[in-house]
């Protein structure tokens, strides 16, 4: 129905027509009661008696009226005029996002800003169970002051757990005038694969559409657009979007990674909530990407003088940083940093005594095993509590401390450990053992209960109290802390075992788990404030790979930054007066190489954060990954000819292997676990192999003769890992043998006929090693021992190089896998043991002419922060 200016509808007077859409006519109207201009939307007369249209119109009114968020169009009123329903909303001045995009791509800063606002609006809707289902530039409005408003929840559906039949009857599709059962509504370029298939939708459906929006804002092009809607929907289902580029300005790798994670075909691989997505983008909006290199530690002869000078410089830097952050927050008191420890080594866990004047901590000083110490703040000297090979995990008001005794480090992830939970007097003395095989723990303030992390049946689980399982994960759990009132436990949830990316989460006594933060690429250390209102923790900004900073997060998820220091901070404890006990850490991961094997070792890392080196067959080339604050995104893939310097970056991803001729590297991008990329080390185009439904497990690849195929470890669904083969020419991933189960060590013999099967990480280490015939799948015993870590077949096809790792050293043996005869081939003993967290990830060439491995060093100092 056309309404003339001056027409009165209730207390609203029509001023002018603003526009016409598929869901109604929109007018500018004057609200006589409140003296303001509003937008009045009325359903056209032609559809007034259409029950489906009426239902959808009313649904829009109810859904949007229930929301109260600055990034969602506000609904003021709803009613009927001559039998036709209408709704009244705020009147916006500005333009649609579509109008802006018609002029081209947006500046990256503006795209991030708009993206954060859209994600925050979606998060508010999703928290109330409302999914938009038709997010596109036409439904986003940018006001004159830069505020983004999400419009038209007319297609929204309250999220349910309905099955496929219900979903098909209610889902969306193109611009059909009516919605028949099974027909899909929406706009094809922004539809998620599950919408195209007619499957059930949820919040992650909106996240896919958001990814398409972000892609278009950054590039000026649609992620999926073909000649016809049918072709567009086919592209959504089967094709990856083009490379995200902008001819006028570069797009940051981290932003590209966020966009592509939103656009994953499988909803399980996308961001799992708009709140996490908003966190990730907010982190980018305030971050800068450092290209600075980590400095190399001085030679051993000058280490003491270097450390003393570094400590003085660091204290000065902390003072300047504290004054800067205090000024930035408007405080009238500068932050202060009090240096507590001065020895060289690694500190793992520290707690304040109940009086707030003493510190109890565990450290590996000068390469010695973990030991528990006590010190009074201000004394600068520490006293051993005579708890050797032990680690403090909690203090209580009862005069006891909780410790892990008989600590052993996990060689695959040397910063993780497992031990026996015990009680000990805070003054020192014998410990009384309570529970074996504990990964982490805390003791309640009254000393009566423990929270523990164990893995009795495989997955790690959080128990509080002991025996009552509150949370399980296939990844790992760290930094468990019982709340001051004893009712909840805060912890860090790491989805991938051994990778410190994760969330700060809290669980109550009924097992209700809540994530308080978005995913960060690195987190370690947390503590409750004494009033229980906040949790302080150390981590990177969400979805960045910078240094760990100190943040606070409230129980409703409100986050604020406390301070930032050079390198990494690790939160340990908070006193009643607000002082924070934390560690300052500097970590280096060296990629050590000896080529020839009889020659000297050297570190070839570019930034001091190298890992997973793989050598060419002649031992003259190496590919490896760089991680940490100076790498773009999670991992940078680097390549180096050992007779040249420096290393060059050939792409992004975790290096799993270098081809025998050194011309191609196989890498895995962690956010795309069903895809492997082939990166040329010289001229050539990168290629992507989609091996779905197989998920690639991190470790390495092995090459069949002629390097026409390679083998990797992977799994399908909940199946156990096994070896798969892929042709370099392309094609699906195929099981290497007919034997199901874990081919943990999947190196192929030089003739391509044999592979050795054995136990893997987290599996039963009592399993026997076997030699498997690839063609027949027949198995026979391999003459390897428990604890052997095979590295590579020797070129004679009879011997295998095997590593035995100790805490700070390793021995490489040359073993005849048929007879068991073995000889020592190489002893690995790094020169500097201080802060050494082990040697790992060995690789030897088949001829034995070169080898490479990683060393992990962390040097720590304790500080007190106060403001």
PDB file of C-alpha atoms in Angstrom, residues 513-616:
ATOM      1  CA  UNK A 513      32.506 -24.612  31.410  1.00  0.00           C
ATOM      2  CA  UNK A 514      32.715 -21.057  30.083  1.00  0.00           C
ATOM      3  CA  UNK A 515      35.396 -19.640  27.806  1.00  0.00           C
ATOM      4  CA  UNK A 516      36.239 -16.146  28.968  1.00  0.00           C
ATOM      5  CA  UNK A 517      38.558 -15.178  26.113  1.00  0.00           C
ATOM      6  CA  UNK A 518      38.892 -15.753  22.426  1.00  0.00           C
ATOM      7  CA  UNK A 519      41.624 -18.007  21.101  1.00  0.00           C
ATOM      8  CA  UNK A 520      45.162 -16.680  21.485  1.00  0.00           C
ATOM      9  CA  UNK A 521      48.154 -18.147  19.663  1.00  0.00           C
ATOM     10  CA  UNK A 522      50.074 -18.514  22.927  1.00  0.00           C
ATOM     11  CA  UNK A 523      49.009 -18.603  26.585  1.00  0.00           C
ATOM     12  CA  UNK A 524      50.707 -19.612  29.827  1.00  0.00           C
ATOM     13  CA  UNK A 525      50.149 -18.588  33.436  1.00  0.00           C
ATOM     14  CA  UNK A 526      47.070 -17.250  35.250  1.00  0.00           C
ATOM     15  CA  UNK A 527      45.928 -16.197  38.718  1.00  0.00           C
ATOM     16  CA  UNK A 528      42.727 -15.063  40.429  1.00  0.00           C
ATOM     17  CA  UNK A 529      42.511 -11.668  42.062  1.00  0.00           C
ATOM     18  CA  UNK A 530      41.874 -12.148  45.770  1.00  0.00           C
ATOM     19  CA  UNK A 531      38.290 -10.858  45.469  1.00  0.00           C
ATOM     20  CA  UNK A 532      37.584 -13.455  42.738  1.00  0.00           C
ATOM     21  CA  UNK A 533      36.264 -10.839  40.301  1.00  0.00           C
ATOM     22  CA  UNK A 534      39.013 -11.117  37.693  1.00  0.00           C
ATOM     23  CA  UNK A 535      41.522 -13.573  36.340  1.00  0.00           C
ATOM     24  CA  UNK A 536      44.885 -12.184  35.283  1.00  0.00           C
ATOM     25  CA  UNK A 537      46.698 -14.164  32.638  1.00  0.00           C
ATOM     26  CA  UNK A 538      49.570 -13.954  30.193  1.00  0.00           C
ATOM     27  CA  UNK A 539      49.033 -14.497  26.497  1.00  0.00           C
ATOM     28  CA  UNK A 540      49.349 -13.019  23.057  1.00  0.00           C
ATOM     29  CA  UNK A 541      46.615 -10.790  21.709  1.00  0.00           C
ATOM     30  CA  UNK A 542      43.863 -12.900  20.167  1.00  0.00           C
ATOM     31  CA  UNK A 543      44.954 -14.497  16.881  1.00  0.00           C
ATOM     32  CA  UNK A 544      48.390 -12.880  16.831  1.00  0.00           C
ATOM     33  CA  UNK A 545      51.830 -14.346  17.382  1.00  0.00           C
ATOM     34  CA  UNK A 546      53.432 -11.526  19.353  1.00  0.00           C
ATOM     35  CA  UNK A 547      55.003 -11.630  22.801  1.00  0.00           C
ATOM     36  CA  UNK A 548      52.906 -12.703  25.778  1.00  0.00           C
ATOM     37  CA  UNK A 549      51.405  -9.709  27.594  1.00  0.00           C
ATOM     38  CA  UNK A 550      49.468  -9.550  30.849  1.00  0.00           C
ATOM     39  CA  UNK A 551      45.690  -9.205  30.616  1.00  0.00           C
ATOM     40  CA  UNK A 552      42.776  -9.266  33.035  1.00  0.00           C
ATOM     41  CA  UNK A 553      39.417 -10.814  32.201  1.00  0.00           C
ATOM     42  CA  UNK A 554      36.255 -10.689  34.282  1.00  0.00           C
ATOM     43  CA  UNK A 555      33.878 -13.614  34.682  1.00  0.00           C
ATOM     44  CA  UNK A 556      31.551 -12.040  32.109  1.00  0.00           C
ATOM     45  CA  UNK A 557      34.357 -11.880  29.548  1.00  0.00           C
ATOM     46  CA  UNK A 558      35.331  -8.207  29.777  1.00  0.00           C
ATOM     47  CA  UNK A 559      39.022  -7.938  29.028  1.00  0.00           C
ATOM     48  CA  UNK A 560      41.647  -5.295  29.657  1.00  0.00           C
ATOM     49  CA  UNK A 561      45.379  -5.081  29.178  1.00  0.00           C
ATOM     50  CA  UNK A 562      47.513  -4.735  32.328  1.00  0.00           C
ATOM     51  CA  UNK A 563      51.001  -4.267  30.877  1.00  0.00           C
ATOM     52  CA  UNK A 564      53.388  -5.333  28.164  1.00  0.00           C
ATOM     53  CA  UNK A 565      57.133  -6.002  28.459  1.00  0.00           C
ATOM     54  CA  UNK A 566      59.812  -7.003  25.942  1.00  0.00           C
ATOM     55  CA  UNK A 567      59.741 -10.755  25.178  1.00  0.00           C
ATOM     56  CA  UNK A 568      57.283 -12.817  27.279  1.00  0.00           C
ATOM     57  CA  UNK A 569      55.569 -12.422  30.645  1.00  0.00           C
ATOM     58  CA  UNK A 570      54.141 -15.352  32.646  1.00  0.00           C
ATOM     59  CA  UNK A 571      51.587 -14.664  35.397  1.00  0.00           C
ATOM     60  CA  UNK A 572      52.028 -16.703  38.588  1.00  0.00           C
ATOM     61  CA  UNK A 573      50.171 -15.155  41.529  1.00  0.00           C
ATOM     62  CA  UNK A 574      48.464 -12.026  42.905  1.00  0.00           C
ATOM     63  CA  UNK A 575      48.791 -10.734  46.470  1.00  0.00           C
ATOM     64  CA  UNK A 576      45.891  -9.381  48.537  1.00  0.00           C
ATOM     65  CA  UNK A 577      47.145  -5.829  47.903  1.00  0.00           C
ATOM     66  CA  UNK A 578      47.158  -6.346  44.117  1.00  0.00           C
ATOM     67  CA  UNK A 579      50.884  -6.940  43.563  1.00  0.00           C
ATOM     68  CA  UNK A 580      51.568  -9.402  40.760  1.00  0.00           C
ATOM     69  CA  UNK A 581      54.238 -12.112  40.807  1.00  0.00           C
ATOM     70  CA  UNK A 582      55.353 -12.894  37.261  1.00  0.00           C
ATOM     71  CA  UNK A 583      58.276 -14.182  35.215  1.00  0.00           C
ATOM     72  CA  UNK A 584      59.999 -12.426  32.394  1.00  0.00           C
ATOM     73  CA  UNK A 585      61.070 -15.011  29.797  1.00  0.00           C
ATOM     74  CA  UNK A 586      63.193 -15.042  26.688  1.00  0.00           C
ATOM     75  CA  UNK A 587      62.829 -18.180  24.613  1.00  0.00           C
ATOM     76  CA  UNK A 588      64.988 -19.285  21.707  1.00  0.00           C
ATOM     77  CA  UNK A 589      64.590 -22.372  19.537  1.00  0.00           C
ATOM     78  CA  UNK A 590      67.728 -23.075  17.554  1.00  0.00           C
ATOM     79  CA  UNK A 591      67.904 -25.159  14.368  1.00  0.00           C
ATOM     80  CA  UNK A 592      71.288 -26.823  14.766  1.00  0.00           C
ATOM     81  CA  UNK A 593      72.881 -28.333  11.647  1.00  0.00           C
ATOM     82  CA  UNK A 594      76.119 -30.238  11.036  1.00  0.00           C
ATOM     83  CA  UNK A 595      77.012 -30.700   7.358  1.00  0.00           C
ATOM     84  CA  UNK A 596      79.213 -32.690   7.024  1.00  0.00           C
ATOM     85  CA  UNK A 597      78.229 -34.700  10.078  1.00  0.00           C
ATOM     86  CA  UNK A 598      81.829 -34.710  11.304  1.00  0.00           C
ATOM     87  CA  UNK A 599      81.983 -30.919  11.140  1.00  0.00           C
ATOM     88  CA  UNK A 600      80.931 -28.240  13.649  1.00  0.00           C
ATOM     89  CA  UNK A 601      77.282 -27.572  14.470  1.00  0.00           C
ATOM     90  CA  UNK A 602      75.736 -24.173  13.709  1.00  0.00           C
ATOM     91  CA  UNK A 603      72.380 -22.508  14.293  1.00  0.00           C
ATOM     92  CA  UNK A 604      70.731 -21.614  10.980  1.00  0.00           C
ATOM     93  CA  UNK A 605      67.512 -20.124  12.392  1.00  0.00           C
ATOM     94  CA  UNK A 606      66.583 -16.710  11.076  1.00  0.00           C
ATOM     95  CA  UNK A 607      64.880 -15.338  14.192  1.00  0.00           C
ATOM     96  CA  UNK A 608      65.801 -17.718  17.002  1.00  0.00           C
ATOM     97  CA  UNK A 609      62.428 -19.506  16.756  1.00  0.00           C
ATOM     98  CA  UNK A 610      63.133 -22.343  14.320  1.00  0.00           C
ATOM     99  CA  UNK A 611      61.655 -25.837  14.367  1.00  0.00           C
ATOM    100  CA  UNK A 612      61.131 -28.994  12.290  1.00  0.00           C
ATOM    101  CA  UNK A 613      64.204 -28.917  10.056  1.00  0.00           C
ATOM    102  CA  UNK A 614      64.312 -31.273   7.067  1.00  0.00           C
ATOM    103  CA  UNK A 615      67.456 -31.900   4.990  1.00  0.00           C
ATOM    104  CA  UNK A 616      67.847 -32.723   1.323  1.00  0.00           C
TER     105      UNK A 616
END
